[in-house]
Short mmCIF file of C-alpha atoms and ligand atoms in Angstrom, two decimals:
data_model
loop_
_atom_site.label_atom_id
_atom_site.label_comp_id
_atom_site.label_asym_id
_atom_site.label_seq_id
_atom_site.Cartn_x
_atom_site.Cartn_y
_atom_site.Cartn_z
CA MET A 1 21.27 -8.75 -56.19
CA ILE A 2 24.01 -9.43 -53.07
CA GLN A 3 26.00 -6.66 -54.49
CA ASP A 4 22.84 -4.12 -54.63
CA LEU A 5 22.55 -5.07 -50.54
CA LEU A 6 26.27 -4.81 -49.89
CA THR A 7 25.74 -1.45 -51.19
CA PHE A 8 22.73 -0.30 -49.43
CA LEU A 9 24.57 -1.64 -45.95
CA ASP A 10 27.65 0.45 -46.51
CA HIS A 11 25.54 3.41 -47.39
CA SER A 12 23.18 2.82 -44.51
CA PRO A 13 25.63 3.47 -41.28
CA SER A 14 22.44 4.88 -39.08
CA ARG A 15 18.76 4.17 -39.39
CA PHE A 16 18.40 7.74 -40.44
CA HIS A 17 20.53 7.17 -43.80
CA ALA A 18 18.77 3.55 -44.44
CA VAL A 19 15.29 5.46 -44.14
CA ALA A 20 16.58 8.37 -46.65
CA ASN A 21 18.40 5.85 -49.04
CA LEU A 22 15.06 3.98 -49.41
CA CYS A 23 13.01 7.50 -49.66
CA GLY A 24 15.38 8.70 -52.45
CA GLU A 25 14.49 5.13 -54.52
CA LEU A 26 10.51 6.09 -54.08
CA GLU A 27 11.14 9.41 -55.35
CA ALA A 28 12.96 8.34 -58.18
CA ALA A 29 10.32 5.64 -58.87
CA GLY A 30 7.74 8.20 -58.77
CA TYR A 31 6.13 7.96 -55.57
CA THR A 32 4.33 11.11 -54.01
CA ARG A 33 5.97 12.28 -50.39
CA LEU A 34 3.19 12.95 -47.71
CA ASN A 35 3.52 14.51 -44.56
CA GLU A 36 1.63 13.89 -41.67
CA GLY A 37 0.75 17.36 -40.65
CA GLU A 38 -0.70 17.95 -43.63
CA THR A 39 -4.27 16.55 -45.03
CA ARG A 40 -3.04 15.77 -48.83
CA PRO A 41 -5.91 13.82 -50.42
CA MET A 42 -4.94 10.51 -51.55
CA ALA A 43 -6.27 8.80 -54.55
CA PRO A 44 -7.21 5.46 -56.28
CA GLY A 45 -3.95 4.56 -59.14
CA GLY A 46 -1.42 7.15 -56.55
CA LYS A 47 1.59 5.66 -54.55
CA TYR A 48 2.62 7.51 -51.32
CA TYR A 49 5.54 7.65 -48.62
CA VAL A 50 5.64 8.58 -45.35
CA THR A 51 8.28 9.46 -42.25
CA ARG A 52 8.07 9.52 -38.96
CA GLY A 53 10.83 11.12 -36.75
CA SER A 54 12.75 10.55 -40.18
CA SER A 55 13.60 6.90 -38.89
CA ALA A 56 10.63 5.34 -39.67
CA LEU A 57 8.93 5.01 -43.01
CA LEU A 58 5.67 3.82 -44.74
CA ALA A 59 5.10 3.31 -48.42
CA PHE A 60 2.41 2.51 -50.51
CA ARG A 61 0.11 2.00 -53.63
CA ILE A 62 -3.76 2.37 -53.35
CA PRO A 63 -4.93 0.44 -56.48
CA ARG A 64 -8.58 1.12 -56.20
CA PRO A 65 -10.99 2.72 -53.50
CA ASP A 66 -12.78 -0.80 -52.87
CA PHE A 67 -9.21 -2.79 -52.06
CA THR A 68 -9.58 -5.71 -50.07
CA GLY A 69 -7.07 -4.72 -47.70
CA PHE A 70 -3.47 -3.93 -46.43
CA MET A 71 -0.34 -6.40 -47.16
CA ILE A 72 1.99 -5.06 -44.81
CA SER A 73 5.76 -5.95 -44.04
CA ALA A 74 7.48 -4.46 -41.16
CA SER A 75 11.25 -4.74 -40.31
CA HIS A 76 13.26 -2.61 -38.21
CA SER A 77 15.95 0.40 -39.30
CA ASP A 78 17.75 0.29 -35.84
CA ALA A 79 20.54 -2.02 -34.91
CA PRO A 80 22.75 -2.21 -31.73
CA THR A 81 25.05 0.67 -31.20
CA PHE A 82 26.47 2.90 -28.70
CA ARG A 83 24.83 6.39 -28.31
CA ILE A 84 27.26 9.77 -28.14
CA LYS A 85 25.83 11.37 -25.30
CA GLU A 86 25.22 15.27 -25.82
CA ASN A 87 28.11 16.44 -23.87
CA ALA A 88 30.17 14.22 -25.83
CA GLU A 89 33.82 15.05 -24.89
CA VAL A 90 35.81 13.58 -21.95
CA GLU A 91 39.07 14.54 -21.17
CA GLY A 92 41.60 12.14 -19.82
CA PRO A 93 43.24 9.98 -17.97
CA GLU A 94 46.48 10.90 -19.02
CA GLY A 95 46.18 13.37 -21.86
CA TYR A 96 43.80 11.24 -23.81
CA LEU A 97 40.71 12.74 -25.15
CA ARG A 98 37.58 10.06 -25.34
CA LEU A 99 33.60 10.23 -26.35
CA ASN A 100 31.05 9.55 -23.76
CA ALA A 101 28.94 6.85 -25.37
CA GLU A 102 25.75 4.50 -23.81
CA ARG A 103 24.75 1.14 -25.12
CA TYR A 104 21.78 1.41 -27.47
CA GLY A 105 20.01 -1.69 -27.68
CA GLY A 106 21.82 -5.33 -26.31
CA MET A 107 25.02 -5.68 -28.13
CA LEU A 108 27.95 -8.27 -28.15
CA CYS A 109 30.58 -5.70 -26.47
CA ALA A 110 33.79 -7.93 -27.73
CA PRO A 111 32.98 -7.48 -31.50
CA TRP A 112 33.53 -3.20 -30.88
CA LEU A 113 37.08 -3.54 -30.03
CA ASP A 114 39.89 -2.56 -31.48
CA ARG A 115 38.49 -1.73 -34.61
CA PRO A 116 38.32 1.59 -36.65
CA LEU A 117 34.94 3.18 -35.77
CA THR A 118 33.36 6.39 -36.71
CA VAL A 119 30.04 8.31 -35.85
CA ALA A 120 26.94 8.71 -37.75
CA GLY A 121 23.19 9.91 -37.49
CA ARG A 122 21.70 13.26 -38.13
CA VAL A 123 21.96 16.77 -36.46
CA LEU A 124 19.50 19.47 -36.47
CA VAL A 125 20.82 22.83 -37.41
CA ARG A 126 19.44 26.25 -37.41
CA ASP A 127 18.15 27.37 -40.65
CA GLY A 128 16.90 30.50 -41.19
CA SER A 129 15.68 32.70 -38.01
CA GLU A 130 12.52 30.48 -37.61
CA ALA A 131 13.20 27.27 -38.67
CA ILE A 132 15.28 24.14 -37.67
CA ALA A 133 16.63 21.60 -40.27
CA SER A 134 17.42 17.84 -39.99
CA ARG A 135 20.99 16.96 -41.84
CA LEU A 136 22.29 13.32 -42.27
CA VAL A 137 25.81 12.82 -40.98
CA TYR A 138 28.39 10.71 -41.79
CA VAL A 139 32.20 11.44 -40.46
CA ASP A 140 33.74 9.41 -43.39
CA ARG A 141 37.28 8.97 -41.73
CA ASP A 142 38.62 6.55 -39.43
CA LEU A 143 37.87 8.61 -36.24
CA LEU A 144 37.72 6.27 -33.07
CA LEU A 145 38.49 3.12 -31.75
CA ILE A 146 37.98 0.88 -28.38
CA PRO A 147 41.37 -0.77 -27.21
CA ASN A 148 41.10 -3.61 -25.53
CA VAL A 149 43.41 -4.10 -22.26
CA ALA A 150 46.56 -6.04 -23.30
CA ILE A 151 46.32 -9.85 -22.30
CA HIS A 152 49.62 -9.23 -19.67
CA MET A 153 47.20 -6.60 -17.66
CA ASN A 154 44.22 -9.08 -17.98
CA ARG A 155 45.53 -12.41 -17.53
CA THR A 156 41.72 -13.92 -17.21
CA ALA A 157 40.54 -12.03 -20.39
CA ASN A 158 40.04 -15.67 -22.21
CA GLU A 159 38.28 -16.92 -19.18
CA GLY A 160 35.14 -14.40 -19.71
CA PHE A 161 35.14 -11.03 -18.96
CA GLN A 162 32.21 -8.94 -17.90
CA TYR A 163 32.07 -5.46 -19.92
CA ASP A 164 31.45 -1.76 -17.80
CA PRO A 165 30.34 0.25 -20.60
CA LYS A 166 31.48 3.52 -18.33
CA CYS A 167 34.84 2.21 -18.42
CA ASP A 168 35.17 -0.85 -21.03
CA MET A 169 33.46 0.61 -23.97
CA VAL A 170 34.38 4.32 -23.92
CA PRO A 171 36.01 5.01 -27.49
CA LEU A 172 39.58 6.67 -27.96
CA MET A 173 39.27 9.95 -30.28
CA GLY A 174 42.78 11.51 -29.80
CA MET A 175 44.82 13.65 -27.18
CA LYS A 176 43.97 16.47 -24.98
CA LEU A 177 44.67 19.03 -27.68
CA ALA A 178 41.97 17.75 -29.86
CA LYS A 179 39.72 19.07 -27.32
CA GLY A 180 36.77 20.44 -28.64
CA THR A 181 37.34 19.46 -32.37
CA PHE A 182 34.22 16.78 -32.14
CA ARG A 183 31.27 19.34 -32.49
CA GLU A 184 33.31 20.85 -35.46
CA ILE A 185 34.55 17.48 -37.02
CA VAL A 186 30.48 16.72 -37.36
CA ALA A 187 29.33 19.90 -38.10
CA GLN A 188 31.82 19.58 -41.22
CA ALA A 189 30.28 16.53 -42.23
CA ALA A 190 26.93 18.10 -41.90
CA GLY A 191 27.73 21.17 -44.03
CA CYS A 192 27.14 23.41 -40.90
CA GLY A 193 28.95 25.61 -38.58
CA ALA A 194 29.68 24.09 -35.17
CA GLY A 195 27.73 27.24 -33.85
CA ASP A 196 24.33 26.07 -35.46
CA ILE A 197 23.94 22.61 -34.17
CA LEU A 198 20.93 22.59 -32.03
CA GLY A 199 19.97 18.88 -31.38
CA THR A 200 22.26 15.57 -32.44
CA ASP A 201 21.18 11.66 -32.82
CA LEU A 202 24.66 10.02 -33.24
CA CYS A 203 25.98 6.82 -32.73
CA LEU A 204 29.06 4.71 -33.30
CA CYS A 205 29.47 2.60 -36.60
CA LEU A 206 32.02 0.44 -37.96
CA ARG A 207 34.20 1.24 -40.50
CA GLN A 208 34.46 -2.17 -42.12
CA LYS A 209 32.44 -2.57 -45.18
CA GLY A 210 30.66 -5.52 -45.81
CA VAL A 211 32.09 -8.83 -47.64
CA ILE A 212 31.03 -12.12 -49.45
CA TRP A 213 33.07 -14.92 -48.41
CA GLY A 214 33.32 -18.77 -48.04
CA ALA A 215 34.84 -21.53 -50.32
CA GLU A 216 31.78 -21.06 -52.43
CA ASN A 217 31.26 -17.15 -51.63
CA GLN A 218 27.80 -18.59 -49.89
CA PHE A 219 28.04 -16.09 -46.76
CA ILE A 220 27.92 -12.50 -46.73
CA SER A 221 29.06 -10.66 -43.22
CA ALA A 222 28.01 -7.01 -43.13
CA ALA A 223 27.17 -4.54 -40.01
CA ARG A 224 23.44 -3.97 -39.47
CA LEU A 225 22.67 -7.40 -41.30
CA ASP A 226 19.46 -7.43 -38.33
CA ASP A 227 17.65 -5.96 -39.40
CA LEU A 228 18.92 -4.23 -42.92
CA GLN A 229 18.87 -7.57 -44.60
CA CYS A 230 15.15 -7.93 -44.23
CA ALA A 231 14.22 -4.33 -44.80
CA TRP A 232 15.90 -4.37 -47.99
CA GLY A 233 14.88 -7.77 -49.00
CA CYS A 234 11.01 -6.67 -48.41
CA PHE A 235 11.66 -3.51 -50.12
CA ARG A 236 12.74 -5.11 -53.19
CA GLY A 237 9.60 -7.53 -53.23
CA PHE A 238 7.45 -4.02 -52.55
CA MET A 239 8.97 -2.40 -55.36
CA GLU A 240 8.74 -5.86 -57.90
CA ALA A 241 5.08 -6.78 -57.10
CA ARG A 242 2.38 -6.38 -59.38
CA ASP A 243 -0.76 -4.73 -58.79
CA SER A 244 -3.26 -6.75 -56.86
CA ALA A 245 -6.54 -5.88 -55.07
CA SER A 246 -5.05 -4.89 -51.56
CA VAL A 247 -3.18 -1.96 -50.68
CA PRO A 248 0.70 -2.96 -50.71
CA VAL A 249 2.62 -1.51 -47.46
CA TYR A 250 6.07 -1.31 -46.84
CA ALA A 251 6.72 -0.24 -43.01
CA LEU A 252 10.46 0.29 -41.36
CA MET A 253 10.25 0.91 -38.20
CA ASP A 254 12.56 2.42 -35.45
CA ASN A 255 13.78 1.44 -31.95
CA GLU A 256 12.98 -2.26 -31.95
CA GLU A 257 16.26 -2.86 -30.29
CA ILE A 258 15.07 -0.66 -27.55
CA GLY A 259 11.45 -2.13 -27.03
CA SER A 260 9.72 -0.24 -30.04
CA ARG A 261 8.05 1.56 -27.63
CA THR A 262 8.73 5.30 -29.55
CA LYS A 263 6.54 7.54 -31.99
CA GLN A 264 8.82 6.00 -34.81
CA GLY A 265 8.69 2.97 -33.37
CA ALA A 266 6.01 -0.26 -33.80
CA GLY A 267 4.53 0.49 -30.39
CA GLY A 268 3.42 3.93 -31.43
CA THR A 269 0.57 4.14 -34.02
CA PHE A 270 2.26 4.83 -37.33
CA MET A 271 1.07 2.09 -38.94
CA ILE A 272 -2.52 2.21 -37.91
CA ASP A 273 -2.54 6.22 -38.25
CA TRP A 274 -1.86 5.55 -41.95
CA MET A 275 -4.61 2.62 -42.47
CA LYS A 276 -7.12 4.37 -41.52
CA ARG A 277 -6.02 7.71 -42.98
CA ILE A 278 -6.30 5.32 -46.38
CA CYS A 279 -9.12 4.33 -45.99
CA ASP A 280 -10.87 7.82 -45.01
CA SER A 281 -9.23 9.32 -48.09
CA VAL A 282 -10.70 6.54 -50.60
CA GLY A 283 -14.12 6.23 -48.60
CA ARG A 284 -13.14 2.33 -47.70
CA GLU A 285 -15.08 0.89 -44.83
CA ARG A 286 -12.03 0.26 -42.29
CA LEU A 287 -12.55 -2.64 -40.03
CA SER A 288 -13.33 -4.79 -42.62
CA ALA A 289 -10.52 -3.65 -44.98
CA ILE A 290 -8.34 -4.65 -41.58
CA ALA A 291 -10.08 -8.27 -40.83
CA ASN A 292 -8.58 -8.76 -44.78
CA SER A 293 -5.36 -7.89 -44.24
CA PHE A 294 -2.07 -9.72 -43.15
CA LEU A 295 1.00 -8.41 -41.71
CA VAL A 296 4.45 -10.25 -42.38
CA SER A 297 7.18 -9.15 -39.45
CA ALA A 298 10.35 -9.55 -41.04
CA ASP A 299 13.70 -9.98 -38.63
CA ASN A 300 16.37 -11.87 -38.34
CA ALA A 301 16.49 -15.28 -37.05
CA HIS A 302 19.23 -17.45 -35.55
CA ALA A 303 21.16 -20.06 -37.61
CA VAL A 304 22.69 -23.04 -36.19
CA HIS A 305 26.26 -22.27 -34.85
CA PRO A 306 29.09 -24.27 -36.01
CA ASN A 307 30.39 -24.14 -32.72
CA HIS A 308 27.93 -24.33 -30.58
CA PRO A 309 25.03 -26.31 -32.27
CA GLU A 310 23.75 -27.47 -28.75
CA TYR A 311 21.93 -24.06 -28.17
CA ALA A 312 19.45 -24.76 -31.17
CA ASP A 313 16.40 -26.73 -30.45
CA PRO A 314 16.15 -30.09 -31.59
CA THR A 315 13.57 -30.13 -34.31
CA HIS A 316 14.25 -26.54 -35.28
CA ARG A 317 17.78 -26.13 -36.70
CA PRO A 318 17.74 -23.11 -39.59
CA ALA A 319 20.40 -22.92 -41.86
CA MET A 320 22.13 -20.04 -43.52
CA ASN A 321 20.79 -20.57 -47.48
CA GLY A 322 18.04 -22.43 -46.57
CA GLY A 323 15.25 -20.46 -47.21
CA VAL A 324 13.14 -17.88 -45.45
CA VAL A 325 12.27 -18.68 -41.68
CA ILE A 326 8.93 -19.34 -40.16
CA LYS A 327 9.58 -18.52 -36.51
CA HIS A 328 7.38 -19.50 -33.72
CA GLY A 329 7.11 -19.32 -29.87
CA VAL A 330 5.61 -16.92 -27.40
CA ARG A 331 7.74 -14.28 -27.96
CA TYR A 332 6.56 -14.44 -31.91
CA THR A 333 2.97 -13.25 -33.39
CA THR A 334 3.19 -16.44 -35.50
CA GLY A 335 -0.10 -18.74 -35.01
CA GLY A 336 -1.16 -21.90 -37.12
CA VAL A 337 -3.26 -19.72 -39.15
CA ALA A 338 -0.07 -17.55 -39.85
CA CYS A 339 2.25 -20.44 -40.34
CA ALA A 340 -0.42 -21.94 -43.09
CA VAL A 341 -0.98 -18.74 -45.24
CA PHE A 342 2.63 -17.79 -45.24
CA SER A 343 4.01 -21.31 -46.02
CA ALA A 344 1.36 -21.65 -48.98
CA LEU A 345 2.78 -18.40 -50.22
CA CYS A 346 6.20 -19.35 -50.36
CA GLU A 347 5.49 -23.04 -52.05
CA ARG A 348 3.45 -20.97 -54.84
CA ALA A 349 6.48 -18.91 -54.92
CA GLY A 350 8.93 -22.01 -54.99
CA VAL A 351 10.79 -20.44 -52.52
CA PRO A 352 11.85 -22.93 -49.41
CA THR A 353 10.93 -22.45 -46.00
CA GLN A 354 12.34 -23.71 -42.71
CA HIS A 355 11.20 -23.23 -38.68
CA PHE A 356 12.73 -21.66 -36.11
CA ALA A 357 11.79 -21.83 -32.22
CA ASN A 358 13.71 -21.51 -29.07
CA ARG A 359 15.64 -24.32 -27.14
CA SER A 360 12.68 -25.11 -24.19
CA ASP A 361 14.89 -23.26 -21.57
CA LEU A 362 16.37 -19.91 -23.92
CA PRO A 363 14.14 -17.35 -23.92
CA GLY A 364 15.17 -15.71 -27.01
CA GLY A 365 14.40 -12.21 -28.48
CA GLY A 366 11.44 -10.64 -29.26
CA THR A 367 10.67 -8.89 -32.40
CA LEU A 368 8.15 -6.04 -33.36
CA GLY A 369 5.29 -8.30 -34.68
CA LEU A 370 3.44 -8.84 -31.42
CA ILE A 371 3.96 -5.09 -30.38
CA ALA A 372 2.62 -4.14 -33.53
CA ASN A 373 -0.16 -6.47 -32.97
CA THR A 374 -1.88 -4.48 -30.11
CA HIS A 375 -2.36 -1.67 -32.50
CA VAL A 376 -3.14 -3.18 -35.54
CA SER A 377 -5.19 -6.38 -34.53
CA ILE A 378 -4.71 -8.33 -38.00
CA ASN A 379 -3.24 -11.90 -39.01
CA ALA A 380 0.51 -11.90 -38.72
CA VAL A 381 3.47 -14.10 -39.11
CA ASP A 382 7.27 -13.55 -37.58
CA ILE A 383 9.71 -14.70 -40.80
CA GLY A 384 13.25 -13.67 -40.82
CA LEU A 385 16.64 -15.25 -42.60
CA ALA A 386 19.07 -17.49 -40.94
CA GLN A 387 22.14 -15.52 -39.47
CA LEU A 388 25.10 -15.86 -37.10
CA ALA A 389 26.49 -13.54 -34.69
CA MET A 390 23.09 -11.56 -33.92
CA HIS A 391 23.95 -7.89 -32.37
CA SER A 392 28.09 -8.74 -33.16
CA CYS A 393 28.59 -5.29 -34.82
CA PHE A 394 29.59 -7.46 -37.93
CA GLU A 395 27.16 -10.36 -38.67
CA THR A 396 26.74 -13.42 -40.97
CA ALA A 397 24.16 -14.58 -43.03
CA GLY A 398 23.36 -16.69 -46.41
CA VAL A 399 23.89 -15.28 -49.96
CA LYS A 400 20.83 -17.05 -51.26
CA ASP A 401 18.23 -15.94 -48.72
CA THR A 402 18.35 -12.66 -49.66
CA ASP A 403 16.89 -13.72 -52.92
CA TYR A 404 14.47 -16.22 -51.64
CA LEU A 405 13.25 -13.04 -49.44
CA ILE A 406 12.81 -11.29 -52.39
CA GLN A 407 10.62 -13.38 -54.40
CA ALA A 408 8.35 -14.55 -51.21
CA MET A 409 7.74 -10.78 -50.68
CA THR A 410 7.16 -9.97 -54.24
CA ALA A 411 4.57 -13.08 -54.38
CA PHE A 412 3.07 -11.68 -51.10
CA TYR A 413 3.09 -8.02 -52.30
CA SER A 414 1.23 -9.16 -55.72
CA ALA A 415 -1.38 -11.22 -53.57
CA SER A 416 -4.87 -10.59 -51.40
CA PHE A 417 -5.57 -11.98 -48.58
CA ARG A 418 -9.53 -12.66 -47.15
CA GLU A 419 -11.02 -14.32 -44.25
CA GLU A 420 -14.36 -15.93 -44.33
CA ASN A 421 -16.11 -18.40 -42.45
CA GLU A 422 -12.55 -19.95 -40.90
CA ARG A 423 -11.70 -20.00 -44.54
CA PHE A 424 -8.62 -17.90 -45.49
CA THR A 425 -7.89 -17.38 -49.48
CA LEU A 426 -4.78 -15.80 -50.91
CA GLU A 427 -5.72 -14.52 -54.33
ZN1 ZN B 1 16.04 -7.16 -35.26
#
């Protein structure tokens, strides 16, 4: 299983690739593709998927018209990176040719330096006289690098350094003779002419492939573990679950790293739009279906750091390979009910759980759980897998935890949730 995760990570250099890879698997498993602009009927017994913006995905199965509710997992497709600006090439200084890039999300800057990089994403190309088509792009070669300044010129580099994104984080592509070639390199990777490209969504990605390492091969390090490790684990659980009385929904949302407030992000209406559509298409009353629903917001969590254990809260100290992490605090959606329901589910599935909370003087990061909850007001829990170096371009997590998540999510998607008179039932 862990090799399959590595393959998925290596084949998903951008959020568009991650969504396309999962769509390919859904297609092969007989899922019907829906388009948001169509009013195609959905029927009990059917299994479907739909994308928004090519970077967010919903997949679901409708077991019967009188289904209990929705069992949803939501993770995010994006990761911190550098977005390539439209007029990408920067000439000079001194005959160098660089690319103009801006920060996307809150990354650690230092790990991006001195490593082979390339670009990935999609381009929008002219397709006949009236249409524009979206094409995936991955430039499969060592194309770029952001060079450090030598210690001899910056003697205080090891005493803490403030990175200026417009100066320190600009990737080098070549010398001035290469002027005008970036668009051609991208076009070649997309299989189109440079003149046919009308728009781009491109960002930097690391060329380094994911690895399994450690004395007992217990660690996995790769790009984009946050949040593709959870995205992949939830997807496996979704695909492997048996039918229950509820509609299992797999959600992969975009733009979590920049606040989710986009049409394809959890702050948009993608999830609630389709919950309404599913209810209406089979004649299920909406409000009671939503009341009997449960959302697992799955996004990676911080493991205790081996060199800096002091950053962890004194009584919440998740370990890699220690099981699925339940997250608590004001920036998470988890409440007592959600914690109880999810803990009971994991216990039933034989999956260990651990708890995370921020140290009381550290704000920590948010997740899409709270944001999604403003549109889809259902019981929800924030969970994740323990990892190190979150938002580095090469992150580290536990090998065993991926299997734990798959087991937990298979059990989750095989269950139904019901709330009545302050009693909460998982069937
Ligand atoms: Zn995340």
